[in-house]
mmCIF file of C-alpha atoms in Angstrom:
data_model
loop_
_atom_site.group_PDB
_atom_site.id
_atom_site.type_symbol
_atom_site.label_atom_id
_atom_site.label_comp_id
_atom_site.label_asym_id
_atom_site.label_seq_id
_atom_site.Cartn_x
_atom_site.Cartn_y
_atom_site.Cartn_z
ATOM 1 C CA UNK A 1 -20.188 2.851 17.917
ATOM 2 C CA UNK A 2 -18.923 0.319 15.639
ATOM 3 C CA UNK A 3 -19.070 -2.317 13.154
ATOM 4 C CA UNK A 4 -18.649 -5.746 14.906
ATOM 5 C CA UNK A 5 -18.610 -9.277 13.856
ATOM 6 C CA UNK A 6 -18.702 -12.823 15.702
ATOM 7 C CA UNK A 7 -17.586 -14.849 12.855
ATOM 8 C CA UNK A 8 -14.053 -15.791 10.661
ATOM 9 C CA UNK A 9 -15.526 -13.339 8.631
ATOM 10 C CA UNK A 10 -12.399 -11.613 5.877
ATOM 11 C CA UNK A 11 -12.688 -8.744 4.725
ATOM 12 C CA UNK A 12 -10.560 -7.253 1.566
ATOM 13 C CA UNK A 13 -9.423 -4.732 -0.223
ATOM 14 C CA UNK A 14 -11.291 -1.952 2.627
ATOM 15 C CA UNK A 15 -10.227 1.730 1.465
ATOM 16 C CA UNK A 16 -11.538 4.787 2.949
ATOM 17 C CA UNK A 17 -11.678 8.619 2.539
ATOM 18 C CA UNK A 18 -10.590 9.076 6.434
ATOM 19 C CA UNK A 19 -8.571 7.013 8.581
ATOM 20 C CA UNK A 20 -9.964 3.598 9.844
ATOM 21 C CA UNK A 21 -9.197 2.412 13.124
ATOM 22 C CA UNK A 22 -9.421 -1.439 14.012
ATOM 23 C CA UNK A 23 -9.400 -1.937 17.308
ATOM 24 C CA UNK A 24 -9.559 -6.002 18.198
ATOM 25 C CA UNK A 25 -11.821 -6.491 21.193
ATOM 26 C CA UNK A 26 -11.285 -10.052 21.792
ATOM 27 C CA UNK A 27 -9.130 -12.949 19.980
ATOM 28 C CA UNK A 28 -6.695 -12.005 17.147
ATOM 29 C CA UNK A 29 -7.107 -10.628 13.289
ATOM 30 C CA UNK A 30 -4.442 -9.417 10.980
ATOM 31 C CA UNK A 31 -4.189 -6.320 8.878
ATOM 32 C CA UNK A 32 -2.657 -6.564 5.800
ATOM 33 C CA UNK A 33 -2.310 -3.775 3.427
ATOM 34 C CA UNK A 34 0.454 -4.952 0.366
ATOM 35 C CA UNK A 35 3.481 -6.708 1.756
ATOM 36 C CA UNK A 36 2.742 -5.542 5.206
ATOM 37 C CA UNK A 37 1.059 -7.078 7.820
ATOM 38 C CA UNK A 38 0.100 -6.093 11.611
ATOM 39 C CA UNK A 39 -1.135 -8.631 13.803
ATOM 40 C CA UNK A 40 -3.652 -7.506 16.412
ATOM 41 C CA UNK A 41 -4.504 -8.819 19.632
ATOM 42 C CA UNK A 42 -7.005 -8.545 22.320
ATOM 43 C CA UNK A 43 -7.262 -4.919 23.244
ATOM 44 C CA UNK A 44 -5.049 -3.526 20.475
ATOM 45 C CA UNK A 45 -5.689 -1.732 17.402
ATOM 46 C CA UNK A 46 -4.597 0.509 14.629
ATOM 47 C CA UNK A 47 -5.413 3.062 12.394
ATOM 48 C CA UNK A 48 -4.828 2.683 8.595
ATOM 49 C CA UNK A 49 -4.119 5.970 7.174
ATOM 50 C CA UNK A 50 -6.855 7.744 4.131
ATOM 51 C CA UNK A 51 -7.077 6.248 0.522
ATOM 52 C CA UNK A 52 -5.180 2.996 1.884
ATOM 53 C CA UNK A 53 -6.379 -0.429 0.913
ATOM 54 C CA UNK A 54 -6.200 -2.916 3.800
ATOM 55 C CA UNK A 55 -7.434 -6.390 4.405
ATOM 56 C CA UNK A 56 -9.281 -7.181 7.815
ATOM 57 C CA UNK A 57 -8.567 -11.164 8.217
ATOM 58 C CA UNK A 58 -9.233 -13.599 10.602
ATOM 59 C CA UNK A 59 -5.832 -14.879 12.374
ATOM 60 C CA UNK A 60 -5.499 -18.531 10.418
ATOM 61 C CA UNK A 61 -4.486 -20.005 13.778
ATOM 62 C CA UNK A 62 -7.853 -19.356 15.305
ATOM 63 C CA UNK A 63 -9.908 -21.286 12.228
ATOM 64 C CA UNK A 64 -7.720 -23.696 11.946
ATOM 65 C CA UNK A 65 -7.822 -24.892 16.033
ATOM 66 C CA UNK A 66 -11.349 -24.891 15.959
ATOM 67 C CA UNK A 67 -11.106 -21.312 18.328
ATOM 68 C CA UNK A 68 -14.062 -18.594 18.391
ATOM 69 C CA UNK A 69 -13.797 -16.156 16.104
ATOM 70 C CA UNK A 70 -12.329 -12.577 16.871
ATOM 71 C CA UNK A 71 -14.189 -9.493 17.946
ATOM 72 C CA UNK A 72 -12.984 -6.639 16.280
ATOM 73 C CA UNK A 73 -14.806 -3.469 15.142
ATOM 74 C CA UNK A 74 -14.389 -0.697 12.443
ATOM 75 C CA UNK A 75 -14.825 2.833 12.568
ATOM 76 C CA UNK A 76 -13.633 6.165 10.896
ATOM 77 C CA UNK A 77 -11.874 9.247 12.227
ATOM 78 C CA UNK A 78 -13.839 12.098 12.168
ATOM 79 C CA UNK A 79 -10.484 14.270 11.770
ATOM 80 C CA UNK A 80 -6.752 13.233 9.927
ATOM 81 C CA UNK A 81 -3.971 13.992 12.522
ATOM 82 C CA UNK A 82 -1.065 15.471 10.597
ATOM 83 C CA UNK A 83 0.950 12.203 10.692
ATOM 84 C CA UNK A 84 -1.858 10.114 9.307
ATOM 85 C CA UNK A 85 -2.175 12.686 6.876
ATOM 86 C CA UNK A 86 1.574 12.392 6.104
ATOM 87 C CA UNK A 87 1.168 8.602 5.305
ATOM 88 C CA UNK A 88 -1.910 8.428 3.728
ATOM 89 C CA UNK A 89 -1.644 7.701 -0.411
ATOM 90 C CA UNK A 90 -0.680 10.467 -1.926
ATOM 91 C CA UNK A 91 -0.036 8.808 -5.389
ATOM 92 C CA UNK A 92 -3.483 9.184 -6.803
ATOM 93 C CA UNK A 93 -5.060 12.925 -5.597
ATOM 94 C CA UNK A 94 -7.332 12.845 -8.320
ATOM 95 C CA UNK A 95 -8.755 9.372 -7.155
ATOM 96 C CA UNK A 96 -8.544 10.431 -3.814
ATOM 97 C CA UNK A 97 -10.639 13.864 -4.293
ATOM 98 C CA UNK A 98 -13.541 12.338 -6.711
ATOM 99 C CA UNK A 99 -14.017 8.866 -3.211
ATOM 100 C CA UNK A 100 -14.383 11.418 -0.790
ATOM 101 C CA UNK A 101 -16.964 13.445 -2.761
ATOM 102 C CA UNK A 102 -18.375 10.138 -3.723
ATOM 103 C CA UNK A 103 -18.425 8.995 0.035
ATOM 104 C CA UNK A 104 -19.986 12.619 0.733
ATOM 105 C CA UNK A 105 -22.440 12.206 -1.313
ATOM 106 C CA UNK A 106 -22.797 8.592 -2.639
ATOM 107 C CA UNK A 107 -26.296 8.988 -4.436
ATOM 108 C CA UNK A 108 -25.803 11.308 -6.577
ATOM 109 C CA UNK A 109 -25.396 10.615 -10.226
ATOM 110 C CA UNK A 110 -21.584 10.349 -10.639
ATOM 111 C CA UNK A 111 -21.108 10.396 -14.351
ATOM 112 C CA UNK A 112 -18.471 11.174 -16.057
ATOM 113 C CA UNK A 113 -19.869 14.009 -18.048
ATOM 114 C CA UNK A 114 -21.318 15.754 -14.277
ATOM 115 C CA UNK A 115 -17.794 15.232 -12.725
ATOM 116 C CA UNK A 116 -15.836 16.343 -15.952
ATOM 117 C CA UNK A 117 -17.912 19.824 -16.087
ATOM 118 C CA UNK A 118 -17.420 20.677 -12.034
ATOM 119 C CA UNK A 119 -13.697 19.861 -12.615
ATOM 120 C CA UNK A 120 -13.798 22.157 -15.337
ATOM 121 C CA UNK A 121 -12.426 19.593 -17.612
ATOM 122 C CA UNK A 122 -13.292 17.043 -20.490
ATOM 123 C CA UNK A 123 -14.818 13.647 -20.078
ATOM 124 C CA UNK A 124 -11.817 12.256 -21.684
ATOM 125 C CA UNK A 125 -9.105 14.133 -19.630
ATOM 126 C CA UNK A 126 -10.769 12.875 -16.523
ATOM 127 C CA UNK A 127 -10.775 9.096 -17.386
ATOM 128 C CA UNK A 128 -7.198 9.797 -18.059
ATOM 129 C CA UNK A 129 -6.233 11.308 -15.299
ATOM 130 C CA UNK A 130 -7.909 8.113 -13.555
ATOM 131 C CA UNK A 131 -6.457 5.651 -15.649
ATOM 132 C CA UNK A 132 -3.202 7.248 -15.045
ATOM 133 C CA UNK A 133 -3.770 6.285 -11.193
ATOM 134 C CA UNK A 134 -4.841 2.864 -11.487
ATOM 135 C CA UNK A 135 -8.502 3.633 -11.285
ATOM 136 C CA UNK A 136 -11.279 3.658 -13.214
ATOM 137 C CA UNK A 137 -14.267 5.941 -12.618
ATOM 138 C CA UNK A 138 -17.164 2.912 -12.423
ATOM 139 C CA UNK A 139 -15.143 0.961 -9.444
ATOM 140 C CA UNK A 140 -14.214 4.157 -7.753
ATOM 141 C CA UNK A 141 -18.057 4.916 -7.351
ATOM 142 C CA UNK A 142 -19.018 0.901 -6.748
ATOM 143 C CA UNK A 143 -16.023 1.142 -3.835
ATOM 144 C CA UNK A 144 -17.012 4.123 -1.943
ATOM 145 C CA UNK A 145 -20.422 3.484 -2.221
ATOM 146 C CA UNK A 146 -20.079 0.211 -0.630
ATOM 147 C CA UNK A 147 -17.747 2.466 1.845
ATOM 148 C CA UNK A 148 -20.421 4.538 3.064
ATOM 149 C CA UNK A 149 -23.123 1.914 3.798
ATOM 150 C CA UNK A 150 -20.281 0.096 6.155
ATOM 151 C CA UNK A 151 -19.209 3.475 7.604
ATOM 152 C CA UNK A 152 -23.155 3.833 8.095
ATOM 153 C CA UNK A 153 -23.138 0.295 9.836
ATOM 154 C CA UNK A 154 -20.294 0.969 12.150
ATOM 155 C CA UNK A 155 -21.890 4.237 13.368
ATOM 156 C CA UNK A 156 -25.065 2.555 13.925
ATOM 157 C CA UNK A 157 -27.162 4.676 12.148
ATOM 158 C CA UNK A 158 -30.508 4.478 9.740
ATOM 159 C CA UNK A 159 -29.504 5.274 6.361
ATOM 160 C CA UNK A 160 -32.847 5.828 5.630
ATOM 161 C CA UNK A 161 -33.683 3.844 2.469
ATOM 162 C CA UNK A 162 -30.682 1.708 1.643
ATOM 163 C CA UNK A 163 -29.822 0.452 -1.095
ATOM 164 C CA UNK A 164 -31.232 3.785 -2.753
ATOM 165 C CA UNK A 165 -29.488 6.372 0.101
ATOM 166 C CA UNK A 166 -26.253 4.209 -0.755
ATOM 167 C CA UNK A 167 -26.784 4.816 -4.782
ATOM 168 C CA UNK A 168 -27.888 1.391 -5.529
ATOM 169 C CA UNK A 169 -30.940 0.206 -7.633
ATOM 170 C CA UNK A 170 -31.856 -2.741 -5.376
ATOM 171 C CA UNK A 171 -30.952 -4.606 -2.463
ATOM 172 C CA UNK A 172 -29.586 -7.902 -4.895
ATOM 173 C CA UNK A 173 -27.384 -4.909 -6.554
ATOM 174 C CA UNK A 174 -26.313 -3.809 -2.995
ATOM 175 C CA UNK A 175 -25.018 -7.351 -2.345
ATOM 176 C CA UNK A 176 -23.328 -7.899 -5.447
ATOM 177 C CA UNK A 177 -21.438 -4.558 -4.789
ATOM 178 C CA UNK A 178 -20.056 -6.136 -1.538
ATOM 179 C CA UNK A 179 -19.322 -9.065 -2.596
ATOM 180 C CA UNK A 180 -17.486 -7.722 -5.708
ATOM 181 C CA UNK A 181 -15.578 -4.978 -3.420
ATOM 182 C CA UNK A 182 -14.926 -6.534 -0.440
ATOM 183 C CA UNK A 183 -15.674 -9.857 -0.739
ATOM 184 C CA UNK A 184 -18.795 -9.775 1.545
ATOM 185 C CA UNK A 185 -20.922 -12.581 1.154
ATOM 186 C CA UNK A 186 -24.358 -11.879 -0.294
ATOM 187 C CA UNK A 187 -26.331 -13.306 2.624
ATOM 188 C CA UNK A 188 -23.970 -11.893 4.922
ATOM 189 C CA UNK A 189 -24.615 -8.321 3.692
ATOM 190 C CA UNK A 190 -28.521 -8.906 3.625
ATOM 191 C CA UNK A 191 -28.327 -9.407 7.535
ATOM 192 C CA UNK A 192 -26.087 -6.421 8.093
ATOM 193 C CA UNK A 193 -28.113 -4.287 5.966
ATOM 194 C CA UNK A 194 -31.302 -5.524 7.225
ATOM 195 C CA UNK A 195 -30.267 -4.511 10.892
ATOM 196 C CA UNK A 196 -28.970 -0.802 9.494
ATOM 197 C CA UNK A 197 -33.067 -0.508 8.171
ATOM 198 C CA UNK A 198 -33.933 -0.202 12.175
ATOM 199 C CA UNK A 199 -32.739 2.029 14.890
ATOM 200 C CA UNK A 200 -31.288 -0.059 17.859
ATOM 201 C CA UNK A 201 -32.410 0.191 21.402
ATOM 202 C CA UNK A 202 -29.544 1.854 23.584
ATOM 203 C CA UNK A 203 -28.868 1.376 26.968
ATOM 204 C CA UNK A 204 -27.139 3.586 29.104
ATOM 205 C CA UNK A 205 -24.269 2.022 30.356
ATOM 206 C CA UNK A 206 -21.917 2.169 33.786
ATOM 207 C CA UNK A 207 -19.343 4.320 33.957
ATOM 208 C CA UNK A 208 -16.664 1.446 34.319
ATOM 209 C CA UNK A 209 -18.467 -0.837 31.125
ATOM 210 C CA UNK A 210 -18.526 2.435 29.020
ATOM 211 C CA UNK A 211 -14.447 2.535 29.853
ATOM 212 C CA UNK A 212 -13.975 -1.034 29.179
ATOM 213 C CA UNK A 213 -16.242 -2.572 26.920
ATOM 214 C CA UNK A 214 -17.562 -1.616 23.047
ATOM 215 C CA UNK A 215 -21.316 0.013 23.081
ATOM 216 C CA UNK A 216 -21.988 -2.952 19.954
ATOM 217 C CA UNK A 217 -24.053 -5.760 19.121
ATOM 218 C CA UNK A 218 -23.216 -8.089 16.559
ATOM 219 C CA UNK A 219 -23.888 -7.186 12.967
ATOM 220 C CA UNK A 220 -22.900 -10.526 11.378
#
């Protein structure tokens, strides 16, 4: 199952503990991850490597001719295969370690104080050793909680109580989160989170649709 949307909808900045694969289902959308950029059409897609930041855009060409927008869905890799291992960002292990025990476990109280003690560590040493990657330890937890309630939208699956399973105090803080993150409108991320609330009805597909077409329905 995955994440799939109907409209020119961009999304930035995504970056996840495991690989994400972007498969385009119909249309076109462009990755773009620094100064590189894959262009995607109908039928292909590609996995971004652990811990990478990407950008899931609408092709311009498509918005600016007036065309529908692009089907394309999101989901994670339950395992790393040694290659995607071998490219994933290795520049920051210490950021990389404290997302995916965020992502594991994204409402628990992540404080600096709880995190410095089970690292057997000071507070201090472990804002420095995140500063000294880029990162800071309050958009680290914002990002990956933001991570897990899309990773929880692309599998289809009730959360439970979101905002509070994702580690948010309200629905309003929820929103801002995405929008702040990824750049997800607010009213945009009310729908999507609105549908996660309730279990959708499946139905059993052919053989031949299950080869050829996404088990979705549209989340924005």
């Amino acid at each position: 199952m995955a994440i799939v949307t109907h409209h020119h909808l961009q999304l930035r900045e995504l970056r996840f503990a495991a690989p994400a694969r972007v498969r385009v289902w119909k249309g076109a959308a462009t990755l773009r991850s620094g100064n590189v950029t894959i262009e995607l059409r109908e039928g292909e897609s590609f996995t971004v490597p652990s811990f990478v930041r990407f950008s899931c855009l609408a092709h311009p060409r498509m918005a600016a001719q007036g065309m529908r927008p692009a089907v394309w869905s999101l989901a994670l890799e339950t395992q790393s295969p040694a290659d995607m291992e071998s490219a994933a960002d290795a520049s920051k292990p210490h950021a990389r370690r404290l997302a995916a025990a965020i992502f594991a476990r994204p409402a628990a109280d992540w404080r600096a104080e709880g995190i410095a003690r089970d690292w057997q560590m000071s507070p201090a040493r472990l804002r420095a050793l995140l500063f000294a990657e880029g990162e800071s330890l309050r958009s680290l937890v914002r990002e990956q909680r933001v991570a897990w309630v899309l990773a929880g939208l692309a599998r289809m699956e009730d959360a439970g109580a979101p905002p509070a399973a994702a580690g948010f105090a309200s629905l309003a803080a929820l929103q801002r989160a995405c929008q702040e993150a990824i750049g997800l409108p607010p009213e945009i991320a009310r729908r999507a989170i609105s549908l996660l609330s309730s279990t959708p009805v499946q139905v059993a597909p052919s053989r031949r649709d299950d080869v050829r077409k996404p088990r979705y329905r549209p989340y924005f």
